[in-house]
């Protein structure tokens, strides 16, 4: 049978399409469609050509028409679903892929594509089911194994996630992306050595795999494997200027004490969230509530450093002026802390099962006045929630020591030492300066009643005990060099560290020996519950801080039990936290300004018992009265800040920086 003019044009267009001549193919497809407007296959092929040419909106129009003309062709719905996914219209994409699987239930790729769309909507359990069905139909479908592994990881089903990713790599050994994904899962399983090997393999397969580089570097830092470490800041700078998705901000804090570069990293992380152009949920409405509605958002409402600091604040908030809610998107560990936190709020809502958009919609429905994010760019953060602007006032507070880089966060709570006013250009948020320290503390933090004997802790009975209980990724060769020189200078002294992971312990002992110090002079404390950990710190003489990331909650812990902390203040927020705490507890003399001064003062204190005893006595006297541990005073200052934020909004003014004075008055 002779072909019609439309079919002839469509055939010619197909040849051009297959050879990559998309513009020419599109022109012929359009001419064919004009001649045969009800020919579904022509509209389908036109849609595919438009998609290949990077014109997804036009492609969607053609594919919708094709699906309308021939609703019983599975591939048309699949093609429509794919282009809708590219447009970010994931609900419609899910519907299109469901149509395809209904029409052709035995097509593995249809189930796989449905899984991808469901995962984009954060409907992870449904996505897992779709990926599993695709694998049942086609056991060697590598993409399904890979995406199943990533999605199981999102559901915290980590061993199963690792198995799926290993299978994906078996099917395609040069799959750099799956190697990196497996590394991420193994890191969370605390198999750091194998995780590092996966990231290294991803880099070998794809030297431009920037996120693999970031995670490989962090694994090396976590294991204190400093061999081969060189300048690391520039690769981060290059990545921050790209559109490649993946976190940079938190990891960069451990690399360089550079506030301007930290802002660049934070802006990258926000820019690549994929929410550009999303309409704000709050559209300028003025609420007239009898009380200001606060909500704290976090994944850490359980046994966690943030909870240890904040629990009493939540309990003490003035209920005559504030309604205080929590939105929790972290795990429920069933701990006493979790139970305490649930009771501390007027409303405690578990939103871990909701998508970012759905959480934001719940915030908007609740007419929240001030939404306070406690995560920033730390692990398990969900910054996309506030990117939908569900509240008129949005605040970055406590959990992340730096700027979020987000134009949808209005304020950051700091203090004049940790972030001096001159640092405002390195923050997208307006600085809110509290008196004393920005860090709140819980005066009910229990200390074990029994202080173990030094011998029971593996410490010398009479030798000087330097300690540093920071996480291993905060330790650096520069400060380790200083610590080793101190051990050499102070006879019978030891360095007491946290037994963070077996690789760090082995590497630090090796590094000590390389510096001429017996590895036995490094003593490692196993992890234990907080009360017992606090109690055993009384056996130490001096806490040695780190840079570029200071001790944060860890420094407060030491000061709470009466252990002096020696720090070196850097330039950025993360590098000035311990200095903020020491100022607020009345020990500014323990804040140094250079590594050289830090080393001199450490040596002096270890050599002059009377001077160190004086400092310990001063700390003991200050502890009950200092602002650092006065939760009620802190609560009043923070609430004054919230009231001023609310007042600025009610007046219709733009957010602006301000300070709260020690008397609780507004300044600036």
XYZ file of C-alpha atoms in Angstrom:
668
model
C 0.000 0.000 0.000
C 1.330 3.420 -0.899
C 2.289 5.691 2.008
C 0.385 8.909 2.565
C 2.225 12.273 2.370
C 2.096 12.481 6.168
C 3.678 9.024 6.503
C 6.395 9.903 4.002
C 7.247 13.089 5.904
C 7.192 11.163 9.223
C 9.532 8.510 7.791
C 11.983 11.175 6.619
C 11.714 12.896 10.009
C 12.471 9.590 11.755
C 15.718 9.173 9.797
C 16.801 12.709 10.724
C 15.755 12.080 14.337
C 17.848 8.904 14.537
C 20.899 10.713 13.110
C 20.649 13.460 15.745
C 19.389 16.174 13.384
C 16.648 17.176 15.795
C 15.725 20.606 14.443
C 15.226 19.261 10.928
C 13.295 16.254 12.258
C 11.016 18.471 14.330
C 10.177 20.588 11.279
C 9.193 17.522 9.250
C 7.244 15.980 12.135
C 5.271 19.213 12.491
C 4.465 19.226 8.788
C 3.373 15.591 9.006
C 1.223 16.326 12.059
C -0.453 19.192 10.224
C -1.403 16.787 7.441
C -2.524 14.020 9.843
C -3.511 15.704 13.129
C -5.001 12.494 14.611
C -1.987 10.308 13.881
C -0.821 9.513 17.444
C 2.526 7.998 16.416
C 3.574 11.234 14.701
C 2.794 13.286 17.828
C 4.654 10.725 19.951
C 7.754 10.897 17.743
C 7.551 14.698 17.611
C 7.441 14.741 21.415
C 10.497 12.497 21.629
C 12.409 14.695 19.160
C 11.502 17.837 21.110
C 12.651 16.163 24.329
C 15.949 15.166 22.690
C 16.360 18.760 21.513
C 16.019 20.048 25.099
C 12.504 21.436 24.680
C 10.570 19.479 27.332
C 7.555 21.789 27.660
C 6.781 21.507 23.934
C 7.489 17.781 24.110
C 4.919 17.364 26.873
C 2.267 19.072 24.752
C 2.852 16.689 21.836
C 2.979 13.607 24.051
C -0.211 14.548 25.902
C -1.945 14.776 22.541
C -0.528 11.400 21.500
C -1.754 9.843 24.772
C -5.191 11.339 24.240
C -5.388 10.023 20.669
C -4.094 6.542 21.539
C -4.586 5.978 25.289
C -3.892 2.244 24.969
C -0.194 2.493 23.918
C 2.082 1.994 26.943
C 5.185 3.560 25.361
C 3.360 6.845 24.770
C 2.557 7.099 28.484
C 6.134 6.151 29.340
C 7.491 8.903 27.101
C 5.069 11.394 28.599
C 6.071 10.341 32.109
C 9.745 10.832 31.326
C 9.306 14.346 29.983
C 7.004 15.318 32.853
C 9.745 14.159 35.228
C 12.212 16.440 33.463
C 9.752 19.304 33.978
C 9.520 18.501 37.697
C 5.840 17.570 37.402
C 6.327 14.363 39.317
C 2.726 13.678 40.338
C 1.682 13.760 36.688
C 4.748 11.673 35.825
C 3.699 9.043 38.376
C 0.216 8.922 36.860
C 1.621 8.509 33.337
C 3.967 5.703 34.375
C 1.177 3.951 36.278
C -0.856 4.065 33.074
C 2.063 2.453 31.231
C 2.466 -0.345 33.799
C -1.270 -0.976 33.714
C -1.229 -1.334 29.938
C 1.965 -3.406 29.849
C 2.527 -4.982 33.312
C 5.327 -7.190 32.012
C 7.535 -4.280 30.877
C 10.407 -3.956 33.348
C 11.407 -0.452 32.237
C 7.885 0.825 32.843
C 8.095 -0.260 36.496
C 11.599 1.181 36.749
C 10.456 4.549 35.388
C 7.545 4.545 37.813
C 10.027 3.943 40.641
C 12.108 6.931 39.556
C 9.077 9.231 39.530
C 7.900 7.953 42.927
C 11.364 8.496 44.419
C 11.361 12.066 43.132
C 8.105 12.580 45.028
C 9.839 11.106 48.102
C 7.386 8.183 48.099
C 10.254 5.848 48.797
C 8.431 2.710 49.915
C 6.312 2.729 46.754
C 9.455 3.363 44.700
C 11.119 0.330 46.292
C 8.160 -1.836 45.303
C 8.383 -0.621 41.700
C 12.130 -1.236 41.494
C 11.696 -4.717 42.953
C 9.018 -5.513 40.358
C 11.306 -4.301 37.572
C 14.063 -6.596 38.869
C 11.673 -9.567 39.041
C 10.881 -9.007 35.372
C 14.472 -8.273 34.337
C 17.029 -9.471 36.938
C 19.931 -7.895 35.055
C 18.414 -4.405 34.909
C 21.351 -2.593 36.476
C 19.585 0.756 36.806
C 16.871 -0.828 38.925
C 19.407 -2.408 41.301
C 21.269 0.900 41.595
C 18.181 3.000 42.267
C 16.794 0.384 44.628
C 20.017 0.633 46.648
C 19.868 4.431 46.802
C 16.197 4.408 47.803
C 16.684 1.750 50.479
C 19.419 3.999 51.817
C 16.919 6.839 52.087
C 14.720 4.483 54.120
C 17.671 3.634 56.415
C 17.571 -0.018 55.282
C 21.319 0.109 54.950
C 22.447 -3.552 54.693
C 19.845 -4.188 51.986
C 20.884 -0.969 50.238
C 24.507 -2.130 50.184
C 23.494 -5.495 48.711
C 21.545 -3.831 45.880
C 24.367 -1.465 45.043
C 26.898 -4.298 45.036
C 24.685 -6.144 42.563
C 24.530 -3.052 40.334
C 28.338 -2.917 40.366
C 28.570 -6.627 39.528
C 26.436 -5.969 36.469
C 28.519 -2.958 35.470
C 31.929 -2.841 37.207
C 32.762 0.589 35.747
C 29.634 2.208 37.277
C 31.228 5.136 39.107
C 27.922 6.465 40.408
C 26.985 3.191 42.076
C 30.470 2.920 43.590
C 29.994 6.354 45.142
C 26.479 5.483 46.334
C 27.774 2.278 47.923
C 30.461 4.320 49.636
C 27.782 6.558 51.138
C 25.839 3.588 52.486
C 28.973 1.955 53.919
C 29.921 5.235 55.596
C 26.595 5.246 57.408
C 27.186 1.597 58.341
C 30.503 2.848 59.799
C 32.515 0.632 57.499
C 34.795 3.571 56.797
C 37.669 1.727 55.159
C 35.482 0.028 52.558
C 33.541 3.269 52.077
C 36.768 5.130 51.310
C 37.762 2.399 48.867
C 34.423 2.808 47.059
C 34.862 6.567 46.772
C 38.438 6.068 45.565
C 37.215 3.573 42.950
C 34.557 6.056 41.785
C 37.297 8.646 41.319
C 39.430 6.188 39.351
C 36.495 5.419 37.066
C 35.437 9.027 36.730
C 38.147 11.527 37.726
C 35.587 14.327 37.508
C 33.286 12.689 40.083
C 33.358 15.674 42.394
C 31.001 14.353 45.045
C 33.071 11.173 45.278
C 36.078 13.396 45.953
C 34.234 15.236 48.735
C 33.192 12.033 50.471
C 36.571 10.367 49.984
C 38.250 13.329 51.606
C 35.831 13.225 54.540
C 36.393 9.509 55.015
C 40.131 10.109 55.146
C 39.565 12.808 57.747
C 37.246 10.561 59.763
C 39.857 7.774 59.774
C 42.648 10.299 60.496
C 44.449 8.987 57.436
C 46.461 12.076 56.545
C 48.859 10.380 54.138
C 48.946 12.102 50.806
C 46.857 15.032 52.026
C 47.510 18.130 49.979
C 45.698 21.384 49.239
C 42.006 20.518 49.245
C 40.178 23.858 49.174
C 40.459 24.543 45.421
C 38.486 21.472 44.283
C 35.686 22.615 46.578
C 35.794 26.111 45.085
C 35.527 24.597 41.596
C 32.589 22.418 42.631
C 30.784 25.299 44.309
C 30.755 27.188 41.035
C 29.138 24.270 39.213
C 25.525 23.107 39.065
C 26.425 19.610 40.237
C 24.133 18.493 43.034
C 25.479 17.241 46.324
C 26.495 18.681 49.696
C 29.622 20.790 50.049
C 28.987 23.226 52.886
C 29.356 20.956 55.918
C 32.379 19.110 54.565
C 34.153 22.341 53.659
C 34.055 23.470 57.295
C 36.626 20.751 58.028
C 38.871 21.920 55.174
C 39.320 25.670 55.422
C 38.578 28.429 57.913
C 37.400 30.864 55.247
C 33.994 32.541 55.838
C 33.717 33.913 52.284
C 34.373 30.471 50.775
C 31.978 28.889 53.286
C 29.269 31.227 51.973
C 30.085 30.081 48.431
C 29.645 26.428 49.471
C 26.354 27.108 51.239
C 24.970 28.994 48.258
C 25.891 26.073 46.004
C 24.037 23.617 48.230
C 20.917 25.794 48.255
C 21.110 26.630 44.543
C 21.177 22.970 43.553
C 18.198 21.920 45.708
C 15.950 22.060 42.659
C 13.271 24.382 44.078
C 13.919 27.459 41.961
C 10.674 29.051 40.879
C 8.484 27.227 43.401
C 5.750 29.620 44.588
C 5.900 30.663 48.241
C 3.222 29.067 50.405
C 3.023 32.127 52.641
C 1.845 35.039 50.517
C 2.149 37.949 52.958
C -0.846 37.190 55.173
C -0.835 38.942 58.569
C -1.620 36.570 61.416
C -3.314 37.897 64.551
C -2.698 35.063 66.985
C -3.033 35.605 70.717
C 0.416 33.999 71.086
C 3.381 33.888 68.724
C 3.577 30.457 67.123
C 7.069 28.971 67.101
C 8.050 25.705 65.454
C 11.435 24.004 65.727
C 12.358 21.693 62.840
C 14.963 18.973 63.298
C 15.955 15.362 62.742
C 17.608 15.354 66.182
C 14.776 15.100 68.686
C 16.342 12.052 70.377
C 19.675 11.207 72.036
C 21.740 13.800 70.177
C 24.032 16.734 70.952
C 21.394 19.276 69.884
C 18.832 17.744 72.227
C 21.324 17.704 75.104
C 21.756 21.464 74.707
C 18.160 22.480 74.038
C 15.800 20.300 76.084
C 15.475 22.708 79.000
C 14.928 25.694 76.701
C 11.943 23.958 75.118
C 10.544 23.290 78.583
C 11.094 26.859 79.792
C 9.620 28.812 76.871
C 7.106 31.386 78.132
C 3.739 29.845 77.319
C 1.928 33.100 78.070
C 3.523 34.594 74.937
C 4.469 31.616 72.767
C 2.935 28.414 71.433
C 5.866 26.050 70.918
C 5.735 23.157 68.450
C 8.207 20.625 67.055
C 8.252 19.099 63.590
C 10.440 16.007 63.759
C 11.777 14.352 60.614
C 14.286 12.106 62.371
C 14.069 8.735 64.033
C 12.288 7.901 67.253
C 14.906 6.062 69.303
C 12.505 5.400 72.184
C 14.946 7.005 74.612
C 14.208 8.978 77.799
C 15.395 12.080 75.910
C 12.815 11.474 73.180
C 10.068 11.146 75.774
C 11.251 14.297 77.532
C 11.243 16.277 74.291
C 7.765 15.116 73.284
C 6.470 16.385 76.644
C 8.402 19.669 76.346
C 6.370 20.956 73.376
C 2.777 22.059 73.144
C 2.601 19.993 69.948
C 5.099 17.413 68.739
C 4.523 16.207 65.170
C 6.408 13.391 63.463
C 6.650 14.423 59.812
C 9.299 11.900 58.785
C 6.822 10.187 56.447
C 5.942 13.398 54.589
C 7.685 14.951 51.596
C 9.414 18.311 51.962
C 6.531 20.019 50.198
C 3.975 18.267 52.393
C 5.813 19.324 55.567
C 5.873 22.901 54.299
C 2.143 22.737 53.586
C 1.510 21.523 57.148
C 3.517 24.464 58.492
C 1.474 26.877 56.410
C -1.806 25.318 57.571
C -0.657 25.749 61.174
C -0.083 29.472 60.521
C 3.366 29.345 62.065
C 4.791 32.805 62.791
C 8.444 31.805 63.248
C 9.958 28.599 61.829
C 13.341 27.717 63.339
C 15.582 25.281 61.468
C 18.011 23.406 63.744
C 19.845 21.514 60.980
C 21.276 23.889 58.372
C 23.568 21.812 56.171
C 24.263 18.984 58.633
C 23.471 15.324 57.982
C 19.754 14.520 57.578
C 18.942 18.205 57.056
C 15.897 19.015 54.911
C 16.404 22.625 53.784
C 13.868 22.211 50.978
C 11.081 22.425 53.563
C 11.669 26.094 54.258
C 12.512 26.818 50.611
C 8.737 26.766 50.026
C 8.484 29.748 52.421
C 5.732 28.333 54.659
C 6.236 30.956 57.394
C 6.727 34.727 57.389
C 9.839 34.485 59.596
C 12.418 31.717 59.105
C 15.497 31.305 61.288
C 18.811 29.406 61.190
C 19.706 28.421 64.748
C 22.249 26.328 66.666
C 22.575 23.121 64.640
C 24.846 24.413 61.877
C 27.817 26.723 62.558
C 27.585 28.886 59.466
C 25.341 30.564 56.953
C 22.768 28.517 55.084
C 23.340 30.671 51.985
C 19.558 30.731 51.547
C 17.557 33.829 50.671
C 14.510 32.188 52.271
C 16.138 32.175 55.739
C 15.764 35.592 57.334
C 17.888 35.437 60.482
C 20.726 33.546 62.137
C 21.189 33.532 65.922
C 24.804 34.234 66.898
C 26.766 36.280 69.436
C 29.317 39.090 68.999
C 32.313 36.781 69.439
C 31.310 33.759 67.373
C 30.226 35.964 64.432
C 31.377 39.581 64.803
C 29.178 42.211 63.105
C 31.859 42.738 60.451
C 31.106 39.208 59.171
C 27.600 40.189 57.988
C 28.688 40.162 54.290
C 29.492 36.436 54.635
C 25.951 35.593 55.760
C 22.774 35.661 53.701
C 20.784 35.835 56.939
C 20.648 38.949 59.119
C 22.766 38.518 62.244
C 20.948 38.415 65.580
C 23.464 38.918 68.378
C 22.618 37.479 71.785
C 24.648 38.495 74.852
C 27.045 35.926 76.278
C 27.097 32.935 73.935
C 24.704 31.994 71.143
C 24.750 28.431 72.522
C 22.053 27.390 74.954
C 22.739 24.784 77.638
C 20.630 22.434 79.702
C 21.357 22.771 83.420
C 19.737 19.382 83.998
C 22.439 17.574 82.036
C 23.198 14.732 84.443
C 26.767 13.874 85.453
C 27.436 10.352 86.649
C 27.698 10.149 90.425
C 30.831 8.006 90.287
C 34.065 9.459 88.907
C 36.173 6.495 87.773
C 39.720 6.155 89.051
C 42.363 7.049 86.501
C 43.705 3.532 86.530
C 40.283 2.216 85.535
C 40.355 4.554 82.537
C 43.824 3.504 81.420
C 45.324 6.822 82.559
C 48.471 7.419 84.640
C 47.759 8.092 88.292
C 50.055 11.141 88.471
C 50.983 12.111 84.933
C 49.416 15.125 83.213
C 46.349 14.218 81.120
C 45.697 16.276 78.013
C 42.429 15.330 76.380
C 40.384 16.065 73.272
C 37.045 14.353 72.845
C 36.220 15.899 69.504
C 35.056 13.640 66.693
C 37.952 12.283 64.682
C 37.184 14.301 61.529
C 38.013 17.493 63.473
C 41.574 16.348 64.202
C 44.236 17.763 61.881
C 47.962 17.205 61.377
C 48.740 20.793 62.438
C 47.243 20.436 65.904
C 48.344 16.836 66.279
C 51.906 18.079 65.740
C 51.399 20.503 68.615
C 49.975 17.794 70.839
C 52.930 15.507 70.176
C 55.390 18.292 71.030
C 53.497 18.805 74.291
C 53.807 15.107 75.147
C 57.528 15.257 74.481
C 57.895 18.351 76.661
C 55.802 17.144 79.621
C 57.239 13.990 81.097
C 54.773 11.181 81.866
C 51.922 13.062 80.159
C 49.339 11.343 77.953
C 46.803 12.388 75.346
C 43.299 11.061 76.007
C 41.132 10.812 72.883
C 37.755 9.463 71.881
C 37.848 5.954 70.425
C 35.854 7.158 67.441
C 36.639 4.296 65.040
C 39.249 1.558 64.772
C 40.926 3.129 61.738
C 41.393 6.506 63.437
C 42.814 4.811 66.528
C 45.361 2.847 64.484
C 46.293 5.819 62.304
C 46.748 8.193 65.230
C 49.011 5.720 66.981
C 51.034 5.406 63.777
C 51.216 9.186 63.433
C 52.406 9.511 67.035
C 55.184 6.994 66.471
C 56.218 8.829 63.286
C 56.655 11.957 65.434
C 58.820 10.175 67.975
C 56.107 9.612 70.584
C 55.292 6.166 71.958
C 51.828 5.085 70.755
C 51.074 3.961 74.307
C 50.924 7.602 75.348
C 47.697 7.919 73.384
C 44.798 6.591 75.457
C 41.432 6.004 73.805
C 38.114 6.298 75.626
C 35.306 4.049 74.339
C 31.945 5.635 73.661
C 29.493 5.471 76.547
C 26.327 7.186 77.743
C 26.466 10.937 78.319
C 26.295 10.913 82.122
C 29.230 8.501 82.451
C 31.178 10.326 79.741
C 30.771 13.593 81.629
C 31.841 11.988 84.896
C 35.038 10.479 83.507
C 36.181 13.840 82.115
C 36.938 14.919 85.682
C 39.991 12.665 85.418
C 41.569 14.954 82.773
C 43.659 18.062 83.398
C 43.209 20.156 80.247
C 40.987 19.885 77.183
C 42.813 20.742 73.935
C 40.579 22.131 71.212
C 40.862 21.775 67.421
C 40.787 24.026 64.356
C 39.266 24.749 61.803
C 36.280 23.162 63.595
C 36.198 23.763 67.335
C 34.596 21.643 70.002
C 30.957 22.764 70.263
C 28.695 20.697 72.538
C 31.860 18.816 73.476
C 33.399 22.019 74.861
C 30.244 22.775 76.863
C 30.386 19.244 78.272
C 33.946 19.774 79.476
C 33.182 23.159 81.048
C 30.024 21.773 82.664
C 32.093 19.191 84.576
C 34.795 21.732 85.498
C 37.446 20.820 82.914
C 39.272 23.867 81.456
C 39.247 24.101 77.650
C 42.088 25.666 75.675
C 41.110 26.902 72.230
C 42.479 28.809 69.276
C 39.947 31.155 67.675
C 39.845 31.234 63.901
C 37.927 33.412 61.461
C 34.703 31.501 60.800
C 31.732 30.559 62.964
C 32.792 26.902 63.393
C 36.276 28.026 64.405
C 35.101 30.426 67.148
C 32.506 28.433 69.074
C 34.767 27.333 71.941
C 35.952 30.939 72.301
C 32.329 32.044 72.579
C 31.720 29.480 75.335
C 34.854 30.432 77.252
C 33.958 34.104 77.165
C 30.458 33.308 78.425
C 31.830 31.237 81.305
C 34.331 33.938 82.292
C 37.556 32.324 81.022
C 38.647 34.533 78.092
C 42.296 33.912 79.020
C 41.955 30.416 77.542
C 41.138 31.795 74.075
C 44.294 32.123 71.957
C 44.738 33.762 68.568
C 47.382 31.586 66.881
C 48.722 28.022 66.964
C 51.946 29.343 68.488
C 50.129 31.082 71.343
C 47.953 27.991 71.833
C 51.032 25.767 72.174
C 52.805 28.166 74.538
C 49.807 28.428 76.839
C 49.218 24.668 76.859
C 52.846 24.103 77.824
C 52.628 26.790 80.499
C 49.493 25.338 82.078
C 50.885 21.800 82.022
C 54.120 23.044 83.631
C 52.552 25.277 86.300
C 50.087 23.298 88.427
C 49.198 26.333 90.523
C 48.080 28.340 87.481
C 45.961 25.490 86.174
C 44.473 24.985 89.654
C 43.573 28.693 89.716
C 41.728 28.350 86.434
C 39.874 25.254 87.613
C 38.809 27.083 90.760
C 37.668 30.083 88.718
C 35.633 27.796 86.490
C 34.085 26.105 89.536
C 33.079 29.505 90.946
C 31.748 30.817 87.635
C 29.822 27.719 86.608
C 26.722 28.353 88.798
C 26.435 32.027 87.855
C 27.908 32.420 84.353
C 25.601 33.217 81.457
C 26.736 30.046 79.625
C 24.801 27.820 82.004
C 21.978 30.211 82.935
C 19.180 28.694 80.878
C 16.508 31.023 82.226
C 18.502 34.134 81.334
C 19.252 32.705 77.912
C 15.575 31.890 77.380
C 14.604 35.495 78.076
C 17.202 36.840 75.646
C 16.211 34.455 72.856
C 12.542 35.246 73.331
C 13.289 38.971 73.128
C 14.937 38.244 69.796
C 11.861 36.317 68.606
C 9.619 39.189 69.726
C 11.708 41.694 67.793
C 11.621 39.524 64.651
C 7.838 39.347 65.009
C 7.568 43.112 65.571
C 9.662 43.863 62.472
C 7.374 41.647 60.422
C 4.203 43.149 61.875
C 5.451 46.639 60.954
C 6.013 45.459 57.405
C 9.757 46.146 57.574
C 12.445 44.040 55.915
C 14.496 41.759 58.192
C 17.434 43.607 59.727
C 20.326 42.781 62.031
C 19.983 43.623 65.692
C 21.419 42.729 69.098
C 19.946 41.937 72.489
C 21.813 43.518 75.403
C 22.606 41.661 78.647
C 19.705 43.561 80.221
C 17.404 42.052 77.603
C 16.965 45.279 75.663
C 17.214 45.813 71.939
C 20.336 47.381 70.479
C 21.184 48.329 66.903
